[in-house]
Tab-separated table of C-alpha atoms in Angstrom:
chain	number	residue	atom	x	y	z
A	1	UNK	CA	61.705	64.457	147.255
A	2	UNK	CA	62.801	61.284	146.258
A	3	UNK	CA	62.741	62.521	142.234
A	4	UNK	CA	65.493	65.234	143.052
A	5	UNK	CA	67.564	63.554	145.085
A	6	UNK	CA	70.966	63.455	143.868
A	7	UNK	CA	72.348	61.587	145.633
A	8	UNK	CA	80.228	65.470	142.715
A	9	UNK	CA	89.955	64.918	143.622
A	10	UNK	CA	91.898	63.118	142.359
A	11	UNK	CA	92.169	59.674	143.725
A	12	UNK	CA	95.053	57.426	142.913
A	13	UNK	CA	93.140	55.412	144.327
A	14	UNK	CA	82.535	41.767	144.149
A	15	UNK	CA	79.866	38.348	145.223
A	16	UNK	CA	79.898	36.726	141.689
A	17	UNK	CA	76.026	35.116	142.501
A	18	UNK	CA	73.112	37.692	142.449
A	19	UNK	CA	71.512	36.747	145.652
A	20	UNK	CA	68.095	35.979	143.972
A	21	UNK	CA	66.088	35.122	140.942
A	22	UNK	CA	65.520	38.742	139.787
A	23	UNK	CA	66.587	39.219	136.074
A	24	UNK	CA	69.767	40.779	135.637
A	25	UNK	CA	71.987	41.619	132.778
A	26	UNK	CA	74.513	43.523	130.722
A	27	UNK	CA	74.178	47.092	129.341
A	28	UNK	CA	72.412	45.959	125.870
A	29	UNK	CA	69.582	43.709	125.734
A	30	UNK	CA	66.132	44.421	123.929
A	31	UNK	CA	63.738	46.291	125.759
A	32	UNK	CA	59.724	46.559	125.678
A	33	UNK	CA	59.651	49.787	128.080
A	34	UNK	CA	58.768	53.136	126.611
A	35	UNK	CA	59.892	56.242	128.080
A	36	UNK	CA	60.645	59.518	126.951
A	37	UNK	CA	64.012	60.859	127.076
A	38	UNK	CA	64.469	63.296	130.078
A	39	UNK	CA	64.081	66.831	128.850
A	40	UNK	CA	66.697	68.434	127.158
A	41	UNK	CA	68.120	71.808	128.067
A	42	UNK	CA	65.969	73.444	125.446
A	43	UNK	CA	63.191	73.876	127.396
A	44	UNK	CA	62.346	77.087	128.390
A	45	UNK	CA	62.329	78.474	132.097
A	46	UNK	CA	58.961	79.063	133.748
A	47	UNK	CA	57.674	82.840	133.676
A	48	UNK	CA	57.781	82.636	137.424
A	49	UNK	CA	61.011	81.235	137.986
A	50	UNK	CA	63.414	83.536	139.870
A	51	UNK	CA	67.097	83.669	139.791
A	52	UNK	CA	69.438	83.180	142.468
A	53	UNK	CA	71.481	85.767	144.054
A	54	UNK	CA	74.690	86.035	142.863
A	55	UNK	CA	76.281	85.618	146.206
A	56	UNK	CA	74.865	83.227	148.481
A	57	UNK	CA	75.164	82.079	152.276
A	58	UNK	CA	75.422	78.761	154.317
A	59	UNK	CA	74.746	78.511	158.111
A	60	UNK	CA	75.166	75.015	159.941
A	61	UNK	CA	71.771	74.790	161.389
A	62	UNK	CA	72.752	71.657	163.603
A	63	UNK	CA	74.421	68.262	163.390
A	64	UNK	CA	71.710	65.368	162.898
A	65	UNK	CA	73.352	62.582	163.952
A	66	UNK	CA	77.388	61.482	164.390
A	67	UNK	CA	79.404	58.273	164.546
A	68	UNK	CA	79.094	57.238	161.132
A	69	UNK	CA	81.318	54.717	159.480
A	70	UNK	CA	82.178	55.638	156.122
A	71	UNK	CA	79.219	57.012	155.021
A	72	UNK	CA	78.710	57.580	151.221
A	73	UNK	CA	75.088	57.372	150.205
A	74	UNK	CA	71.912	59.195	151.299
A	75	UNK	CA	68.316	59.290	150.664
A	76	UNK	CA	65.276	60.558	151.867
A	77	UNK	CA	62.288	58.549	152.578
A	78	UNK	CA	58.996	59.510	152.218
A	79	UNK	CA	58.412	60.963	155.904
A	80	UNK	CA	61.535	62.841	156.217
A	81	UNK	CA	63.900	60.472	157.468
A	82	UNK	CA	67.202	59.232	156.005
A	83	UNK	CA	68.955	56.471	154.663
A	84	UNK	CA	72.660	56.248	154.582
A	85	UNK	CA	75.314	53.602	153.470
A	86	UNK	CA	77.927	52.610	155.036
A	87	UNK	CA	81.185	51.728	152.017
A	88	UNK	CA	82.978	49.550	154.151
A	89	UNK	CA	80.756	47.757	156.449
A	90	UNK	CA	78.178	47.284	153.634
A	91	UNK	CA	75.193	48.205	155.581
A	92	UNK	CA	72.576	50.900	155.379
A	93	UNK	CA	70.960	52.814	158.452
A	94	UNK	CA	67.719	54.888	158.632
A	95	UNK	CA	68.406	57.868	160.788
A	96	UNK	CA	65.553	59.620	162.296
A	97	UNK	CA	65.536	63.183	160.590
A	98	UNK	CA	64.409	64.895	164.109
A	99	UNK	CA	66.067	63.046	166.729
A	100	UNK	CA	69.350	61.378	164.883
A	101	UNK	CA	68.350	58.081	166.413
A	102	UNK	CA	70.233	55.119	164.108
A	103	UNK	CA	68.647	52.083	163.140
A	104	UNK	CA	70.155	49.564	161.729
A	105	UNK	CA	68.233	48.051	158.803
A	106	UNK	CA	70.915	45.596	157.556
A	107	UNK	CA	73.526	44.705	155.398
A	108	UNK	CA	73.607	44.243	151.654
A	109	UNK	CA	74.861	40.424	150.685
A	110	UNK	CA	77.396	40.242	148.059
A	111	UNK	CA	79.472	43.687	149.099
A	112	UNK	CA	83.335	43.152	149.125
A	113	UNK	CA	84.756	46.649	150.126
A	114	UNK	CA	88.308	47.603	148.989
A	115	UNK	CA	89.667	50.405	147.578
A	116	UNK	CA	87.262	52.428	146.690
A	117	UNK	CA	84.702	50.156	146.235
A	118	UNK	CA	81.974	48.691	148.393
A	119	UNK	CA	78.223	49.919	149.408
A	120	UNK	CA	78.111	53.131	147.390
A	121	UNK	CA	75.164	54.958	146.632
A	122	UNK	CA	71.436	54.497	147.508
A	123	UNK	CA	67.878	55.295	146.338
A	124	UNK	CA	64.376	55.136	147.110
A	125	UNK	CA	61.928	53.671	144.807
A	126	UNK	CA	59.662	56.325	143.365
A	127	UNK	CA	56.924	54.141	144.209
A	128	UNK	CA	57.967	53.684	147.715
A	129	UNK	CA	54.683	53.804	149.466
A	130	UNK	CA	53.120	50.892	147.294
A	131	UNK	CA	56.588	48.823	147.015
A	132	UNK	CA	58.731	49.432	149.928
A	133	UNK	CA	62.415	49.346	147.664
A	134	UNK	CA	65.588	50.722	148.247
A	135	UNK	CA	68.245	50.663	145.584
A	136	UNK	CA	71.862	50.119	146.161
A	137	UNK	CA	75.109	50.128	143.911
A	138	UNK	CA	77.883	48.205	144.934
A	139	UNK	CA	81.132	46.823	144.520
A	140	UNK	CA	81.278	42.701	144.716
A	141	UNK	CA	84.028	40.172	144.139
A	142	UNK	CA	83.663	40.257	140.119
A	143	UNK	CA	81.850	43.830	139.321
A	144	UNK	CA	79.567	46.492	140.439
A	145	UNK	CA	75.839	46.285	139.999
A	146	UNK	CA	72.621	47.321	141.120
A	147	UNK	CA	70.034	45.612	142.995
A	148	UNK	CA	67.093	46.669	145.224
A	149	UNK	CA	65.306	45.199	148.292
A	150	UNK	CA	62.507	45.758	150.259
A	151	UNK	CA	62.528	47.691	153.718
A	152	UNK	CA	60.341	46.123	156.348
A	153	UNK	CA	59.228	48.892	158.004
A	154	UNK	CA	57.168	46.955	160.351
A	155	UNK	CA	60.006	44.455	161.295
A	156	UNK	CA	61.231	44.155	164.679
A	157	UNK	CA	64.692	43.014	164.885
A	158	UNK	CA	67.543	45.779	163.734
A	159	UNK	CA	69.977	44.489	161.153
A	160	UNK	CA	67.231	42.066	159.576
A	161	UNK	CA	64.647	44.907	158.057
A	162	UNK	CA	66.072	44.529	154.338
A	163	UNK	CA	64.593	41.430	151.970
A	164	UNK	CA	66.983	39.491	149.490
A	165	UNK	CA	68.913	41.658	146.767
A	166	UNK	CA	67.027	41.274	143.622
A	167	UNK	CA	69.880	42.516	140.763
A	168	UNK	CA	68.652	44.574	138.140
A	169	UNK	CA	71.774	45.522	136.436
A	170	UNK	CA	75.307	43.724	136.596
A	171	UNK	CA	78.735	43.556	134.867
A	172	UNK	CA	79.569	47.528	135.546
A	173	UNK	CA	83.466	46.911	135.618
A	174	UNK	CA	85.279	47.446	139.284
A	175	UNK	CA	88.218	48.627	140.326
A	176	UNK	CA	90.184	49.794	143.061
A	177	UNK	CA	89.515	53.158	141.876
A	178	UNK	CA	86.899	54.947	140.453
A	179	UNK	CA	83.678	52.763	140.538
A	180	UNK	CA	81.546	55.580	140.326
A	181	UNK	CA	78.424	54.566	142.505
A	182	UNK	CA	75.890	57.296	142.788
A	183	UNK	CA	72.370	56.324	141.692
A	184	UNK	CA	69.157	58.937	141.738
A	185	UNK	CA	65.644	58.866	140.062
A	186	UNK	CA	64.739	61.721	137.923
A	187	UNK	CA	61.770	63.746	137.443
A	188	UNK	CA	60.913	61.187	134.760
A	189	UNK	CA	60.721	58.531	137.701
A	190	UNK	CA	63.578	56.425	135.674
A	191	UNK	CA	66.754	55.121	137.737
A	192	UNK	CA	70.277	57.032	136.778
A	193	UNK	CA	73.733	55.832	137.773
A	194	UNK	CA	77.057	57.458	137.207
A	195	UNK	CA	79.917	54.896	136.902
A	196	UNK	CA	83.884	55.243	136.934
A	197	UNK	CA	86.621	53.954	134.562
A	198	UNK	CA	88.060	51.828	136.932
A	199	UNK	CA	91.664	53.747	135.983
A	200	UNK	CA	91.435	51.698	132.583
A	201	UNK	CA	91.049	55.183	130.563
A	202	UNK	CA	90.466	53.570	127.260
A	203	UNK	CA	86.298	52.198	129.244
A	204	UNK	CA	85.184	55.620	129.078
A	205	UNK	CA	85.129	55.803	125.327
A	206	UNK	CA	84.448	52.375	124.886
A	207	UNK	CA	80.229	51.905	123.416
A	208	UNK	CA	80.627	48.450	124.677
A	209	UNK	CA	81.522	49.074	127.779
A	210	UNK	CA	79.474	50.302	130.776
A	211	UNK	CA	82.519	52.325	133.087
A	212	UNK	CA	83.156	55.986	132.481
A	213	UNK	CA	79.168	56.199	131.979
A	214	UNK	CA	76.044	57.857	133.102
A	215	UNK	CA	73.232	55.240	132.776
A	216	UNK	CA	69.839	55.575	132.171
A	217	UNK	CA	67.370	52.336	133.368
A	218	UNK	CA	63.479	51.628	134.239
A	219	UNK	CA	63.137	50.814	138.099
A	220	UNK	CA	63.488	46.820	136.625
A	221	UNK	CA	66.863	47.755	135.020
A	222	UNK	CA	65.996	47.565	131.532
A	223	UNK	CA	67.139	50.098	128.565
A	224	UNK	CA	64.547	52.628	127.571
A	225	UNK	CA	63.729	53.090	124.259
A	226	UNK	CA	64.031	56.903	125.098
A	227	UNK	CA	67.855	56.728	125.335
A	228	UNK	CA	70.598	57.204	122.546
A	229	UNK	CA	70.474	53.641	121.719
A	230	UNK	CA	67.537	51.899	122.238
A	231	UNK	CA	68.671	48.558	123.367
A	232	UNK	CA	71.614	50.494	125.739
A	233	UNK	CA	71.356	51.400	129.621
A	234	UNK	CA	73.800	54.123	128.138
A	235	UNK	CA	73.166	57.588	128.518
A	236	UNK	CA	76.631	59.801	128.167
A	237	UNK	CA	79.806	58.683	127.704
A	238	UNK	CA	83.695	59.582	127.816
A	239	UNK	CA	83.073	60.183	131.901
A	240	UNK	CA	86.418	59.473	134.017
A	241	UNK	CA	84.411	59.096	137.552
A	242	UNK	CA	81.038	60.337	137.929
A	243	UNK	CA	80.367	60.904	141.651
A	244	UNK	CA	77.098	63.116	141.782
A	245	UNK	CA	73.900	63.343	139.918
A	246	UNK	CA	70.974	66.152	140.480
A	247	UNK	CA	68.153	67.583	138.479
A	248	UNK	CA	67.893	71.718	138.226
A	249	UNK	CA	64.099	73.262	138.388
A	250	UNK	CA	63.857	72.854	134.249
A	251	UNK	CA	64.450	69.000	134.912
A	252	UNK	CA	67.829	69.176	133.272
A	253	UNK	CA	70.775	66.659	134.771
A	254	UNK	CA	73.746	67.725	136.171
A	255	UNK	CA	76.513	65.759	137.120
A	256	UNK	CA	79.887	66.164	139.008
A	257	UNK	CA	83.304	64.160	138.232
A	258	UNK	CA	87.038	63.861	139.314
A	259	UNK	CA	89.504	65.335	137.204
A	260	UNK	CA	93.129	63.473	137.082
A	261	UNK	CA	96.062	66.594	137.070
A	262	UNK	CA	94.434	69.736	136.363
A	263	UNK	CA	90.625	70.204	136.392
A	264	UNK	CA	87.365	68.852	138.217
A	265	UNK	CA	84.177	69.017	136.515
A	266	UNK	CA	80.517	70.099	137.091
A	267	UNK	CA	78.747	68.988	133.798
A	268	UNK	CA	75.178	69.726	132.315
A	269	UNK	CA	74.372	65.808	131.003
A	270	UNK	CA	72.551	65.815	127.334
A	271	UNK	CA	71.480	62.655	126.365
A	272	UNK	CA	74.059	60.489	123.596
A	273	UNK	CA	77.074	63.524	124.202
A	274	UNK	CA	80.519	62.425	124.497
A	275	UNK	CA	82.151	64.556	127.659
A	276	UNK	CA	85.852	63.560	126.405
A	277	UNK	CA	87.867	61.566	128.842
A	278	UNK	CA	90.803	60.796	128.345
A	279	UNK	CA	90.772	62.819	125.190
A	280	UNK	CA	89.962	66.362	127.168
A	281	UNK	CA	90.171	67.456	130.826
A	282	UNK	CA	88.363	70.193	131.519
A	283	UNK	CA	87.624	73.087	128.982
A	284	UNK	CA	89.155	72.410	125.539
A	285	UNK	CA	86.547	73.596	122.862
A	286	UNK	CA	87.663	70.304	121.448
A	287	UNK	CA	84.797	69.150	118.184
A	288	UNK	CA	82.574	66.249	119.676
A	289	UNK	CA	83.004	66.769	123.132
A	290	UNK	CA	81.051	68.397	125.350
A	291	UNK	CA	82.798	71.325	127.700
A	292	UNK	CA	82.134	71.583	131.469
A	293	UNK	CA	79.957	74.358	132.552
A	294	UNK	CA	82.532	74.814	135.463
A	295	UNK	CA	85.617	73.482	136.801
A	296	UNK	CA	88.162	73.314	139.561
A	297	UNK	CA	91.603	72.981	140.328
A	298	UNK	CA	91.554	68.992	141.657
A	299	UNK	CA	92.947	70.475	144.978
A	300	UNK	CA	89.676	72.694	145.484
A	301	UNK	CA	87.375	70.186	144.421
A	302	UNK	CA	87.595	66.568	143.792
A	303	UNK	CA	83.730	66.463	143.880
A	304	UNK	CA	81.467	64.187	145.084
A	305	UNK	CA	77.773	64.517	145.486
A	306	UNK	CA	75.351	67.432	144.175
A	307	UNK	CA	72.464	68.640	145.186
A	308	UNK	CA	69.975	71.506	143.777
A	309	UNK	CA	68.586	74.049	146.224
A	310	UNK	CA	67.453	77.264	145.731
A	311	UNK	CA	68.400	77.856	142.264
A	312	UNK	CA	71.925	76.782	142.746
A	313	UNK	CA	74.146	73.591	142.296
A	314	UNK	CA	75.587	72.425	145.681
A	315	UNK	CA	78.667	70.441	145.155
A	316	UNK	CA	80.629	68.385	148.167
A	317	UNK	CA	84.476	68.759	147.975
A	318	UNK	CA	86.512	65.477	149.249
A	319	UNK	CA	90.371	66.762	148.663
A	320	UNK	CA	89.162	70.166	148.526
A	321	UNK	CA	87.208	70.007	151.818
A	322	UNK	CA	84.800	72.711	150.951
A	323	UNK	CA	81.095	72.924	150.005
A	324	UNK	CA	80.589	74.932	146.475
A	325	UNK	CA	77.999	76.822	145.282
A	326	UNK	CA	77.094	77.260	141.636
A	327	UNK	CA	73.904	79.793	140.975
A	328	UNK	CA	72.331	78.893	137.582
A	329	UNK	CA	71.307	81.318	135.303
A	330	UNK	CA	68.364	79.490	133.622
A	331	UNK	CA	70.074	79.775	130.358
A	332	UNK	CA	70.043	77.344	127.744
A	333	UNK	CA	73.571	75.703	127.980
A	334	UNK	CA	73.563	75.556	131.657
A	335	UNK	CA	75.862	79.010	132.214
A	336	UNK	CA	76.436	79.891	135.750
A	337	UNK	CA	74.936	83.206	136.975
A	338	UNK	CA	78.117	83.937	138.823
A	339	UNK	CA	81.262	82.536	139.840
A	340	UNK	CA	81.089	79.259	142.238
A	341	UNK	CA	81.154	80.282	145.705
A	342	UNK	CA	83.402	77.909	148.647
A	343	UNK	CA	82.054	77.395	152.139
A	344	UNK	CA	83.154	75.666	154.901
A	345	UNK	CA	86.314	75.315	153.849
A	346	UNK	CA	88.747	73.160	156.141
A	347	UNK	CA	85.738	73.058	158.963
A	348	UNK	CA	84.258	69.685	158.452
A	349	UNK	CA	87.142	68.107	156.677
A	350	UNK	CA	86.245	66.053	153.526
A	351	UNK	CA	82.745	66.372	152.324
A	352	UNK	CA	81.181	63.630	150.610
A	353	UNK	CA	77.333	63.709	150.133
A	354	UNK	CA	74.666	66.509	149.989
A	355	UNK	CA	70.584	66.293	149.558
A	356	UNK	CA	68.088	68.711	149.386
A	357	UNK	CA	66.277	68.717	152.663
A	358	UNK	CA	63.461	70.880	151.447
A	359	UNK	CA	62.990	74.743	151.013
A	360	UNK	CA	65.752	75.786	152.013
A	361	UNK	CA	67.490	73.400	153.672
A	362	UNK	CA	70.335	71.398	152.966
A	363	UNK	CA	71.950	67.891	154.210
A	364	UNK	CA	75.904	67.562	154.336
A	365	UNK	CA	77.440	64.170	155.109
A	366	UNK	CA	81.163	64.582	155.763
A	367	UNK	CA	84.124	61.725	154.669
A	368	UNK	CA	86.733	61.690	157.300
A	369	UNK	CA	86.401	57.688	158.101
A	370	UNK	CA	87.126	56.936	154.367
A	371	UNK	CA	90.953	56.116	155.057
A	372	UNK	CA	92.061	59.127	153.484
A	373	UNK	CA	90.594	61.605	155.979
A	374	UNK	CA	91.806	62.441	159.395
A	375	UNK	CA	88.360	61.868	161.900
A	376	UNK	CA	87.821	64.232	164.689
A	377	UNK	CA	85.858	63.070	167.601
A	378	UNK	CA	82.230	62.661	166.267
A	379	UNK	CA	83.242	61.890	162.618
A	380	UNK	CA	81.386	61.035	160.286
A	381	UNK	CA	78.413	63.013	160.551
A	382	UNK	CA	75.552	64.481	159.014
A	383	UNK	CA	74.897	68.307	159.351
A	384	UNK	CA	71.672	70.334	158.817
A	385	UNK	CA	72.127	73.415	156.387
A	386	UNK	CA	70.374	76.978	155.987
A	387	UNK	CA	71.387	78.225	152.444
A	388	UNK	CA	70.282	80.571	149.839
């Protein structure tokens, strides 16, 4: 499940030391690591693959836990329990998947919350059973960066269960807005990260900048020879603010991102491709740029996290305050089987993150304590959904 976790609104809208002796670097550096590129959409669907229904359904089964402060990232441990990050507090908390009991692991040193920055996405190592490593994407006083920490599950002092952070990638530009932040391990067991252009549109098209990109790296933060450029972690470019990452049943990578004035996007990500920002927004049919598979008015989505469950991409909406379902056809190019369908509109406020929970279940995290929502008693919460 960790391999598939994803961790998709118009928003107007740092520590300079890395806190460890671990090797850290910017986007370009020689790498001895060799790994094949992520699978392309030319792969054929399996003969046994079944298509989802054109129309789906959502049932709220239960509320797993309440009282979360500015929750952002969500990751599942091998035993099914959850880890959730607090953007503004800079902490990681464990949630018992059965009782909803919360246990504070600790604070991530160096997090400097401001605007849309802070402690953002988290991910669990694909070899967690051996290394107990938790990865985090966060804003410091000087940049956005990715670090990993060892989680001491045998520790007895709540709040002191995280080891010192080992920074694996630094130098991702930061801003008051559009810091990206979603991280996830893919089916290839490599780490992917979505970044934002920080409000500086030109960075999305700048090949020397890590802003406005999707990045792919080894668990140590090194570039891969299977990347478009062997000495770079940049996997795709031309993104405004990537907020969600997920892989479908064909191991194809999907990403959600904020539009500006007209269209939010769900994109099928291909290595080395340019997704157009700021030259285009939404479907434009412009040579050299990849059009989104689906798009929405910014008032209807402002997408954040996405997950793949039961043949569909599920996308949380912030400004749109709804959960979108996009059923996939399995055809090359990612053409949807049917038009996107909205659920839970205005029922739980802003929706931040979704994560596959196994079978027909989905975890959904609300985002009403982030300074833009209107908190209700119990906010923020994690809901358990039954979907199809």
